[in-house]
Amino acid sequence: MAIKLLIAGGFGAGKTTLVGTASEIRPLRTETSRSAAGRAADDVPGLEPKEATTVAMDFGRITFEGNVMLYLFGTPGQQRFWFMWEGLARGAAGAIVLADTRRLTDCFGAIDFFEQRGMPFVVAVNCFDGAPRYGQARVRVALDLDPGIPIIMCDVRRRESVVQVLIAVVEHALRLKGSAAR
Ligand SMILES: Nc1nc2c(ncn2[C@@H]2O[C@H](COP(=O)(O)OP(=O)(O)OP(=O)(O)O)[C@@H](O)[C@H]2O)c(=O)[nH]1
Ligand SMILES: [Mg+2]
């Protein structure tokens, strides 16, 4: 069985890192180094400068138990590339919205996108070193998430952590599908 998942979220939330950590094949990346104009537009004061950004997508694959294959599609984070999300979302079973607590509201766009399309999603909070730590309850209030939407704390550099998030989104998508069929 093959399942397509989208990895979305704000600029620099760790989408490319997540796909790279999870993937058993060499991930396809479409990163470019950032132009001076891009830096001026997107860099956030106080955060480390970012050298590269995704312009089209990331792609990776992970197999569970030898027969469930997850195809991971990372979206570009910068708002000017969002026109590509529509195509990437086609046929996806669910999505992960990655959030960075230093700029939590950057993922509002992604949440709106999936809510409007009725696409199952979970919110994964990428716990960057030194970033503020909020509990699930505070993240839920801050992002105005329905009680049914899972929120998972993660570190996208750690494989076990990413696997937990992947399992959460697949389970959530299956649960919603099951309740729709009833
Ligand atoms: N300390 C720490 N650094 C991280 C973590 N996740 C990602 N990074 C770093 O943060 C930067 C941004 O990560 P990316 O994976 O490129 O983020 P992205 O969401 O793909 O960014 P865009 O494609 O530009 O939107 C990279 O330099 C990563 O090495 C994390 O959990 N902790
Ligand atoms: Mg990226």
Short mmCIF file of C-alpha atoms and ligand atoms in Angstrom, two decimals:
data_model
loop_
_atom_site.label_atom_id
_atom_site.label_comp_id
_atom_site.label_asym_id
_atom_site.label_seq_id
_atom_site.Cartn_x
_atom_site.Cartn_y
_atom_site.Cartn_z
CA MET A 1 0.00 0.00 0.00
CA ALA A 2 1.30 3.45 -0.88
CA ILE A 3 0.26 6.57 1.00
CA LYS A 4 1.10 10.09 -0.05
CA LEU A 5 1.70 12.64 2.70
CA LEU A 6 2.43 16.35 2.53
CA ILE A 7 4.82 18.14 4.84
CA ALA A 8 3.85 21.78 5.11
CA GLY A 9 4.42 24.70 7.47
CA GLY A 10 6.09 28.07 7.56
CA PHE A 11 9.42 29.16 6.16
CA GLY A 12 12.32 27.36 7.85
CA ALA A 13 10.19 25.18 10.15
CA GLY A 14 12.26 22.09 9.27
CA LYS A 15 10.32 20.45 6.41
CA THR A 16 13.35 19.56 4.30
CA THR A 17 15.13 18.25 7.40
CA LEU A 18 12.14 16.04 8.28
CA VAL A 19 11.98 14.46 4.82
CA GLY A 20 15.76 13.90 4.88
CA THR A 21 15.66 12.29 8.33
CA ALA A 22 12.83 9.93 7.41
CA SER A 23 13.76 8.93 3.91
CA GLU A 24 15.34 5.58 3.11
CA ILE A 25 16.20 6.80 -0.37
CA ARG A 26 18.37 9.81 -1.05
CA PRO A 27 15.80 12.58 -0.82
CA LEU A 28 15.14 14.73 -3.81
CA ARG A 29 15.63 18.34 -2.88
CA THR A 30 15.01 21.50 -4.79
CA GLU A 31 16.85 23.93 -2.59
CA THR A 32 18.63 27.00 -3.85
CA SER A 33 20.79 29.41 -1.98
CA ARG A 34 18.90 32.51 -1.13
CA SER A 35 19.18 35.79 -2.94
CA ALA A 36 19.86 39.02 -1.09
CA ALA A 37 16.33 40.12 -1.96
CA GLY A 38 14.93 36.90 -0.52
CA ARG A 39 16.89 37.35 2.68
CA ALA A 40 15.60 40.86 3.10
CA ALA A 41 12.04 39.63 2.59
CA ASP A 42 12.04 36.55 4.80
CA ASP A 43 14.77 36.60 7.43
CA VAL A 44 13.47 36.94 10.94
CA PRO A 45 15.48 39.10 13.34
CA GLY A 46 16.96 37.03 16.15
CA LEU A 47 16.95 33.74 14.21
CA GLU A 48 19.98 32.20 12.60
CA PRO A 49 20.26 33.21 8.94
CA LYS A 50 19.12 30.47 6.59
CA GLU A 51 21.42 29.60 3.67
CA ALA A 52 19.05 27.60 1.47
CA THR A 53 15.35 27.39 0.84
CA THR A 54 13.07 24.96 -0.95
CA VAL A 55 11.69 26.32 -4.21
CA ALA A 56 9.61 23.43 -5.52
CA MET A 57 9.47 20.40 -3.25
CA ASP A 58 11.24 17.72 -1.25
CA PHE A 59 10.57 14.10 -1.93
CA GLY A 60 11.37 11.04 0.15
CA ARG A 61 10.09 7.56 0.90
CA ILE A 62 9.85 5.35 3.97
CA THR A 63 8.59 1.77 4.17
CA PHE A 64 6.90 0.30 7.23
CA GLU A 65 6.69 -3.42 7.90
CA GLY A 66 7.81 -4.13 4.37
CA ASN A 67 4.53 -3.22 2.69
CA VAL A 68 3.22 0.19 3.78
CA MET A 69 5.08 2.81 1.82
CA LEU A 70 4.86 6.46 2.68
CA TYR A 71 5.72 8.96 0.00
CA LEU A 72 6.67 12.25 1.57
CA PHE A 73 6.27 15.52 -0.29
CA GLY A 74 7.72 18.58 1.40
CA THR A 75 6.28 21.89 0.28
CA PRO A 76 8.15 25.16 -0.17
CA GLY A 77 7.69 27.34 2.91
CA GLN A 78 7.91 30.80 1.48
CA GLN A 79 4.59 32.37 0.71
CA ARG A 80 5.52 33.31 -2.83
CA PHE A 81 5.76 29.61 -3.72
CA TRP A 82 2.41 28.57 -2.30
CA PHE A 83 0.81 28.35 -5.74
CA MET A 84 2.54 24.96 -5.98
CA TRP A 85 0.77 23.48 -2.98
CA GLU A 86 -2.40 22.71 -4.92
CA GLY A 87 -0.60 20.34 -7.27
CA LEU A 88 1.45 18.75 -4.50
CA ALA A 89 -1.69 18.14 -2.41
CA ARG A 90 -3.46 16.13 -5.12
CA GLY A 91 -4.01 12.55 -4.00
CA ALA A 92 -2.48 13.07 -0.56
CA ALA A 93 -4.06 11.12 2.30
CA GLY A 94 -2.97 13.58 4.93
CA ALA A 95 -0.56 16.31 5.92
CA ILE A 96 1.86 17.32 8.63
CA VAL A 97 1.92 20.99 9.50
CA LEU A 98 5.29 21.72 11.05
CA ALA A 99 5.35 24.55 13.55
CA ASP A 100 8.24 26.49 15.03
CA THR A 101 7.37 27.96 18.45
CA ARG A 102 9.51 31.03 17.75
CA ARG A 103 6.97 32.02 15.11
CA LEU A 104 3.99 29.84 15.66
CA THR A 105 1.64 31.86 13.54
CA ASP A 106 3.70 31.17 10.39
CA CYS A 107 1.81 27.92 10.02
CA PHE A 108 -1.66 29.53 9.91
CA GLY A 109 -1.56 29.54 6.11
CA ALA A 110 -0.93 25.81 5.99
CA ILE A 111 -3.66 25.07 8.53
CA ASP A 112 -6.18 27.13 6.55
CA PHE A 113 -5.17 25.40 3.35
CA PHE A 114 -5.87 21.90 4.73
CA GLU A 115 -8.99 22.91 6.65
CA GLN A 116 -10.53 24.41 3.53
CA ARG A 117 -9.85 21.24 1.56
CA GLY A 118 -10.98 18.86 4.28
CA MET A 119 -7.57 17.19 4.23
CA PRO A 120 -6.67 15.37 7.49
CA PHE A 121 -3.66 16.95 9.17
CA VAL A 122 -1.69 16.86 12.41
CA VAL A 123 0.39 19.67 13.84
CA ALA A 124 3.98 18.72 14.69
CA VAL A 125 5.84 21.21 16.83
CA ASN A 126 9.53 21.10 15.91
CA CYS A 127 11.37 21.75 19.16
CA PHE A 128 14.37 23.81 18.08
CA ASP A 129 17.16 24.17 20.64
CA GLY A 130 16.57 27.20 22.82
CA ALA A 131 13.11 27.91 21.40
CA PRO A 132 10.22 28.51 23.81
CA ARG A 133 8.53 25.27 24.90
CA TYR A 134 4.77 25.33 25.05
CA GLY A 135 2.57 22.46 26.07
CA GLN A 136 0.03 20.96 23.70
CA ALA A 137 -2.81 22.88 25.31
CA ARG A 138 -1.17 26.24 24.69
CA VAL A 139 -0.33 25.37 21.10
CA ARG A 140 -3.95 24.31 20.56
CA VAL A 141 -5.25 27.64 21.85
CA ALA A 142 -2.64 29.71 20.01
CA LEU A 143 -3.40 28.00 16.70
CA ASP A 144 -7.14 27.72 17.38
CA LEU A 145 -7.12 24.00 16.60
CA ASP A 146 -10.17 21.75 17.01
CA PRO A 147 -9.89 19.21 19.84
CA GLY A 148 -9.74 16.36 17.32
CA ILE A 149 -6.53 17.54 15.65
CA PRO A 150 -3.47 15.75 17.06
CA ILE A 151 -0.53 17.89 18.20
CA ILE A 152 2.84 16.16 18.52
CA MET A 153 6.10 17.54 19.88
CA CYS A 154 9.05 16.43 17.78
CA ASP A 155 12.66 16.92 16.81
CA VAL A 156 12.90 16.54 13.05
CA ARG A 157 16.59 15.65 13.29
CA ARG A 158 15.75 12.41 15.13
CA ARG A 159 14.40 9.49 13.17
CA GLU A 160 12.32 7.93 16.00
CA SER A 161 10.70 11.29 16.53
CA VAL A 162 9.83 11.71 12.86
CA VAL A 163 8.46 8.16 12.70
CA GLN A 164 6.09 9.00 15.58
CA VAL A 165 4.76 11.97 13.65
CA LEU A 166 4.31 9.90 10.49
CA ILE A 167 2.40 7.24 12.39
CA ALA A 168 0.22 9.92 14.00
CA VAL A 169 -0.80 11.42 10.67
CA VAL A 170 -1.54 8.06 9.05
CA GLU A 171 -3.63 6.96 12.06
CA HIS A 172 -5.47 10.27 12.09
CA ALA A 173 -6.23 10.05 8.36
CA LEU A 174 -7.47 6.46 8.70
CA ARG A 175 -9.62 7.39 11.70
CA LEU A 176 -11.28 10.23 9.80
CA LYS A 177 -11.80 8.04 6.76
CA GLY A 178 -13.38 5.38 8.96
CA SER A 179 -15.77 7.81 10.58
CA ALA A 180 -16.74 9.28 7.19
CA ALA A 181 -17.60 5.81 5.88
CA ARG A 182 -19.88 5.02 8.82
N1 LIG B 1 18.42 23.19 16.19
C1 LIG B 1 17.59 22.69 15.30
N2 LIG B 1 17.78 23.05 14.03
C2 LIG B 1 16.94 22.56 13.12
C3 LIG B 1 15.87 21.71 13.45
N3 LIG B 1 15.17 21.44 12.33
C4 LIG B 1 15.79 22.08 11.34
N4 LIG B 1 16.86 22.75 11.79
C5 LIG B 1 17.73 23.63 11.03
O1 LIG B 1 16.92 24.72 10.66
C6 LIG B 1 17.14 25.11 9.34
C7 LIG B 1 15.85 25.06 8.56
O2 LIG B 1 15.47 23.76 8.26
P1 LIG B 1 14.85 23.32 6.84
O3 LIG B 1 14.62 21.86 6.97
O4 LIG B 1 15.65 23.82 5.71
O5 LIG B 1 13.47 24.10 6.87
P2 LIG B 1 12.36 24.16 5.72
O6 LIG B 1 11.07 24.15 6.46
O7 LIG B 1 12.57 23.12 4.71
O8 LIG B 1 12.61 25.59 5.11
P3 LIG B 1 12.06 26.23 3.72
O9 LIG B 1 12.11 25.20 2.68
O10 LIG B 1 12.97 27.39 3.44
O11 LIG B 1 10.69 26.72 4.05
C8 LIG B 1 18.23 24.18 8.82
O12 LIG B 1 19.46 24.86 8.94
C9 LIG B 1 18.19 22.99 9.75
O13 LIG B 1 19.44 22.37 9.91
C10 LIG B 1 15.70 21.34 14.81
O14 LIG B 1 14.82 20.59 15.18
N5 LIG B 1 16.59 21.87 15.69
MG MG B 2 12.76 23.28 2.73
#
